[in-house]
Amino acid sequence: MNTVSQRDTASALLFVLLLVSTVFAGCSEPVQQTPAVATVSITYPQAEQYITARRIHVRGTASNTGEVVVNGVRATVTGGAWDVLVEFPEGPATAQALAGEAVSKVSFFVDSAPPKIVIESPQRGLVRGDEQSRELIVRGQVTDVGSGLLLLKIDEQLVELDADGRFEHSYTLEVGLNELTITAIDKAGHQARTRRGVIYGPLIDPSERINSAFGITVSAAGFELVTGVIKSLLKPEQILEYVQQTLSSELVSVTAVAFDPIDVQISPKQDHLAIALKITNLRVDGDIRFDNESHATFFGISELEAHLDVRVSATPQGGIKIEVIASELVLDESSIHSDLTDDSAFLRGLVVMVAEKAFSEYIGTLLIEELYDPAILRRKIELLGRSLEFQLFVESVRTTALGMHIMASVEMPSQKYPAVADVAGALNRPVGAGSPASVDGELKVATSRTTIGRIAHGVWRSGLLHQSLEGDDFAGTTLPMSLTADGLATVLDARIRAYADGETPAAMVFRPLLPPVVEFDPAATNSSGIELRIAEFLIDVDLLHPDKARETLLTLALFLDLDVEIAIEGSDVRLSFEVAARAEIADEPLLDFDDERVTSLIEALIEIVPAFFATNLLVTAEAQLAWITLRNPTLDIHGVEGDRVTAGIEAVASGQ
């Protein structure tokens, strides 16, 4: 009994103590909670880093805060990270991020401008003859107001600079077009680049004749085409017309001619062409006068052969002379029949006279008047409504059993387009030793890198490449759209609108300082292997103010590589191009343009321009040979030095 009572008493006391402690706890002062401390850290840019833009996305992390302030600009913290765009001055800079009492600082260097390169020598558009030194002194100065210059190189060769950034470097020129690329890189990684084009090598007066410019070979098989043409022209009606026009005898007149289709064979021989005609069932009707009376009559020949030797030679004036040097009629008197007389001598004389007119003389006239036109030697290159005319001169004609070979020279016009720069001369590289060409065709035309280069120089010198786009007028052609100040502002720089009203016409003036240089690539598989390289092709972009002189916004310098493709239409040659372009701003007198934006746009534009030029560029002749069509040219670049090219051309009769 006592034991239970003691246990109950202890439990009651414990309950009271717990109750009292709870009451007193509720009446005590509250416990103070320590607030979480904010932190902030900048992760970009990093300390001592070179930054290439003035407006920078400063990034970092933060905790225990919803906002940070970076150089006075507020940024929201999301998921423990923040990002804010801040503009810094050029040069040494510090980014400071604040989050409450927390501070993070990073010092770095802002360098938003590339180095500046000034080339004092050589000037743009230099042509140097090989009588001068191959060593070209490249002189200039490089400056960088930001992080400082890291290096300067010409092509891939490092160039030393003095304390003021000046340099002088000796560059060894190669024969042909030398494209020098001068590159400066600063410590922030900015690159500045400029180029210079220099033509070096043996030079010649551009108006001097290009001797042995083209070798033209007609194979023995090619004369089968001429055979077909002669067959098509040796019709009774043509023979009748010719005999009536040329037969001067007062005793005989011809009123009708008939014969079976003629068999013609043309064979090239040593120094001449042998032409053999076989005529069967010839009948000639006409009138003959004797005893002061006209008598209708006829004569017939069962079979007649005519053999002619024709010589083709060069004239002193550079043309082609075609002449019959020997002819023979072969006929058996027994094959002659007539209602006229039994006097065989008289009849034979009459037959021979008419047959010579009908076949021997007519063939010579046919070859001269129908198959050849001297105007075919006068060629012209047409581009955008303008043309350059030049003359081919036949130097020699050589005939062998294998065919006929014609060697021709070319003479370009002596007059220069006024806007074309004066240069020391036209590049005239000696042609290397030859090697056989692996092309087939009834017609083969062989030439050289030097000849094509000289013609390209003539095209440049004539001003065909000097064109202009002014408003909606491109070289005399009205375009469906107009070039205006507003258009330039949209694609180049909005600040252009400060210099002209939006509708002010604008212009692009194309003025290549250097002529194209031709190179051959014998290893080319996806192109003809003929390449035109053009350096220092300047384009002035002007504003055409209505109330004051035109104003140049900028001048671009283009360096172009054009792969040439050749197509033949009849006896005309059409050229098309694939182009790779490199552009730079050569001058910007009004605004400091974004070089990369401008040059990228121009390079993209220039690479689609050749498609337009290809539809407007044609090499044609003053006269066409209506009886022949040339097609499917195949090219082979050959020669010991890979500087010769031969085109094998399929020749077919027109209409086939």
mmCIF file with all atom_site columns, C-alpha atoms in Angstrom, residues 261-329:
data_model
loop_
_atom_site.group_PDB
_atom_site.id
_atom_site.type_symbol
_atom_site.label_atom_id
_atom_site.label_alt_id
_atom_site.label_comp_id
_atom_site.label_asym_id
_atom_site.label_entity_id
_atom_site.label_seq_id
_atom_site.pdbx_PDB_ins_code
_atom_site.Cartn_x
_atom_site.Cartn_y
_atom_site.Cartn_z
_atom_site.occupancy
_atom_site.B_iso_or_equiv
_atom_site.pdbx_formal_charge
_atom_site.auth_seq_id
_atom_site.auth_comp_id
_atom_site.auth_asym_id
_atom_site.auth_atom_id
_atom_site.pdbx_PDB_model_num
ATOM 1  C CA . PRO A 1 261 ? 23.811 12.684 -157.459 1.00 0.00 ? 261 PRO A CA 1
ATOM 2  C CA . ILE A 1 262 ? 27.519 13.397 -157.696 1.00 0.00 ? 262 ILE A CA 1
ATOM 3  C CA . ASP A 1 263 ? 30.165 11.353 -155.932 1.00 0.00 ? 263 ASP A CA 1
ATOM 4  C CA . VAL A 1 264 ? 32.757 13.689 -154.354 1.00 0.00 ? 264 VAL A CA 1
ATOM 5  C CA . GLN A 1 265 ? 36.049 12.783 -152.704 1.00 0.00 ? 265 GLN A CA 1
ATOM 6  C CA . ILE A 1 266 ? 38.395 15.319 -151.084 1.00 0.00 ? 266 ILE A CA 1
ATOM 7  C CA . SER A 1 267 ? 41.802 14.103 -149.976 1.00 0.00 ? 267 SER A CA 1
ATOM 8  C CA . PRO A 1 268 ? 44.518 16.227 -148.398 1.00 0.00 ? 268 PRO A CA 1
ATOM 9  C CA . LYS A 1 269 ? 47.835 15.719 -150.162 1.00 0.00 ? 269 LYS A CA 1
ATOM 10 C CA . GLN A 1 270 ? 51.252 17.226 -149.808 1.00 0.00 ? 270 GLN A CA 1
ATOM 11 C CA . ASP A 1 271 ? 50.792 20.975 -150.446 1.00 0.00 ? 271 ASP A CA 1
ATOM 12 C CA . HIS A 1 272 ? 47.315 20.699 -151.962 1.00 0.00 ? 272 HIS A CA 1
ATOM 13 C CA . LEU A 1 273 ? 43.841 19.205 -151.786 1.00 0.00 ? 273 LEU A CA 1
ATOM 14 C CA . ALA A 1 274 ? 42.840 16.618 -154.371 1.00 0.00 ? 274 ALA A CA 1
ATOM 15 C CA . ILE A 1 275 ? 39.169 16.794 -155.342 1.00 0.00 ? 275 ILE A CA 1
ATOM 16 C CA . ALA A 1 276 ? 37.643 14.037 -157.456 1.00 0.00 ? 276 ALA A CA 1
ATOM 17 C CA . LEU A 1 277 ? 34.125 14.278 -158.894 1.00 0.00 ? 277 LEU A CA 1
ATOM 18 C CA . LYS A 1 278 ? 32.251 11.473 -160.609 1.00 0.00 ? 278 LYS A CA 1
ATOM 19 C CA . ILE A 1 279 ? 29.191 12.561 -162.591 1.00 0.00 ? 279 ILE A CA 1
ATOM 20 C CA . THR A 1 280 ? 26.831 10.095 -164.216 1.00 0.00 ? 280 THR A CA 1
ATOM 21 C CA . ASN A 1 281 ? 23.965 10.563 -166.650 1.00 0.00 ? 281 ASN A CA 1
ATOM 22 C CA . LEU A 1 282 ? 24.770 14.187 -167.366 1.00 0.00 ? 282 LEU A CA 1
ATOM 23 C CA . ARG A 1 283 ? 22.412 15.878 -169.835 1.00 0.00 ? 283 ARG A CA 1
ATOM 24 C CA . VAL A 1 284 ? 22.746 19.459 -171.013 1.00 0.00 ? 284 VAL A CA 1
ATOM 25 C CA . ASP A 1 285 ? 19.992 21.113 -173.059 1.00 0.00 ? 285 ASP A CA 1
ATOM 26 C CA . GLY A 1 286 ? 20.462 24.362 -174.915 1.00 0.00 ? 286 GLY A CA 1
ATOM 27 C CA . ASP A 1 287 ? 20.608 26.245 -178.172 1.00 0.00 ? 287 ASP A CA 1
ATOM 28 C CA . ILE A 1 288 ? 23.406 26.434 -180.683 1.00 0.00 ? 288 ILE A CA 1
ATOM 29 C CA . ARG A 1 289 ? 23.733 28.927 -183.526 1.00 0.00 ? 289 ARG A CA 1
ATOM 30 C CA . PHE A 1 290 ? 25.069 28.079 -186.928 1.00 0.00 ? 290 PHE A CA 1
ATOM 31 C CA . ASP A 1 291 ? 24.194 29.387 -190.368 1.00 0.00 ? 291 ASP A CA 1
ATOM 32 C CA . ASN A 1 292 ? 22.682 32.391 -188.528 1.00 0.00 ? 292 ASN A CA 1
ATOM 33 C CA . GLU A 1 293 ? 20.020 30.181 -187.038 1.00 0.00 ? 293 GLU A CA 1
ATOM 34 C CA . SER A 1 294 ? 19.411 28.918 -183.499 1.00 0.00 ? 294 SER A CA 1
ATOM 35 C CA . HIS A 1 295 ? 18.857 25.204 -183.086 1.00 0.00 ? 295 HIS A CA 1
ATOM 36 C CA . ALA A 1 296 ? 17.626 23.494 -179.925 1.00 0.00 ? 296 ALA A CA 1
ATOM 37 C CA . THR A 1 297 ? 19.793 20.554 -179.013 1.00 0.00 ? 297 THR A CA 1
ATOM 38 C CA . PHE A 1 298 ? 21.172 18.481 -176.166 1.00 0.00 ? 298 PHE A CA 1
ATOM 39 C CA . PHE A 1 299 ? 24.147 16.373 -175.350 1.00 0.00 ? 299 PHE A CA 1
ATOM 40 C CA . GLY A 1 300 ? 24.596 13.707 -172.732 1.00 0.00 ? 300 GLY A CA 1
ATOM 41 C CA . ILE A 1 301 ? 27.511 11.950 -171.058 1.00 0.00 ? 301 ILE A CA 1
ATOM 42 C CA . SER A 1 302 ? 27.054 8.577  -169.450 1.00 0.00 ? 302 SER A CA 1
ATOM 43 C CA . GLU A 1 303 ? 30.013 9.053  -167.119 1.00 0.00 ? 303 GLU A CA 1
ATOM 44 C CA . LEU A 1 304 ? 32.376 11.954 -166.513 1.00 0.00 ? 304 LEU A CA 1
ATOM 45 C CA . GLU A 1 305 ? 35.168 12.490 -164.012 1.00 0.00 ? 305 GLU A CA 1
ATOM 46 C CA . ALA A 1 306 ? 36.671 15.814 -162.964 1.00 0.00 ? 306 ALA A CA 1
ATOM 47 C CA . HIS A 1 307 ? 39.943 15.969 -161.026 1.00 0.00 ? 307 HIS A CA 1
ATOM 48 C CA . LEU A 1 308 ? 41.089 19.201 -159.421 1.00 0.00 ? 308 LEU A CA 1
ATOM 49 C CA . ASP A 1 309 ? 44.144 20.106 -157.383 1.00 0.00 ? 309 ASP A CA 1
ATOM 50 C CA . VAL A 1 310 ? 43.373 23.015 -155.061 1.00 0.00 ? 310 VAL A CA 1
ATOM 51 C CA . ARG A 1 311 ? 45.997 24.968 -153.183 1.00 0.00 ? 311 ARG A CA 1
ATOM 52 C CA . VAL A 1 312 ? 45.163 26.864 -150.003 1.00 0.00 ? 312 VAL A CA 1
ATOM 53 C CA . SER A 1 313 ? 47.782 29.423 -148.996 1.00 0.00 ? 313 SER A CA 1
ATOM 54 C CA . ALA A 1 314 ? 48.279 32.554 -146.933 1.00 0.00 ? 314 ALA A CA 1
ATOM 55 C CA . THR A 1 315 ? 48.234 35.920 -148.649 1.00 0.00 ? 315 THR A CA 1
ATOM 56 C CA . PRO A 1 316 ? 50.744 38.674 -147.822 1.00 0.00 ? 316 PRO A CA 1
ATOM 57 C CA . GLN A 1 317 ? 47.875 40.576 -146.212 1.00 0.00 ? 317 GLN A CA 1
ATOM 58 C CA . GLY A 1 318 ? 47.146 37.715 -143.805 1.00 0.00 ? 318 GLY A CA 1
ATOM 59 C CA . GLY A 1 319 ? 44.141 36.258 -145.580 1.00 0.00 ? 319 GLY A CA 1
ATOM 60 C CA . ILE A 1 320 ? 43.541 32.905 -147.256 1.00 0.00 ? 320 ILE A CA 1
ATOM 61 C CA . LYS A 1 321 ? 43.927 32.287 -150.976 1.00 0.00 ? 321 LYS A CA 1
ATOM 62 C CA . ILE A 1 322 ? 42.144 29.324 -152.573 1.00 0.00 ? 322 ILE A CA 1
ATOM 63 C CA . GLU A 1 323 ? 43.075 28.499 -156.161 1.00 0.00 ? 323 GLU A CA 1
ATOM 64 C CA . VAL A 1 324 ? 42.697 25.602 -158.573 1.00 0.00 ? 324 VAL A CA 1
ATOM 65 C CA . ILE A 1 325 ? 46.227 24.813 -159.695 1.00 0.00 ? 325 ILE A CA 1
ATOM 66 C CA . ALA A 1 326 ? 45.357 21.882 -161.955 1.00 0.00 ? 326 ALA A CA 1
ATOM 67 C CA . SER A 1 327 ? 42.204 20.368 -163.412 1.00 0.00 ? 327 SER A CA 1
ATOM 68 C CA . GLU A 1 328 ? 41.432 17.470 -165.699 1.00 0.00 ? 328 GLU A CA 1
ATOM 69 C CA . LEU A 1 329 ? 38.277 16.104 -167.272 1.00 0.00 ? 329 LEU A CA 1
#
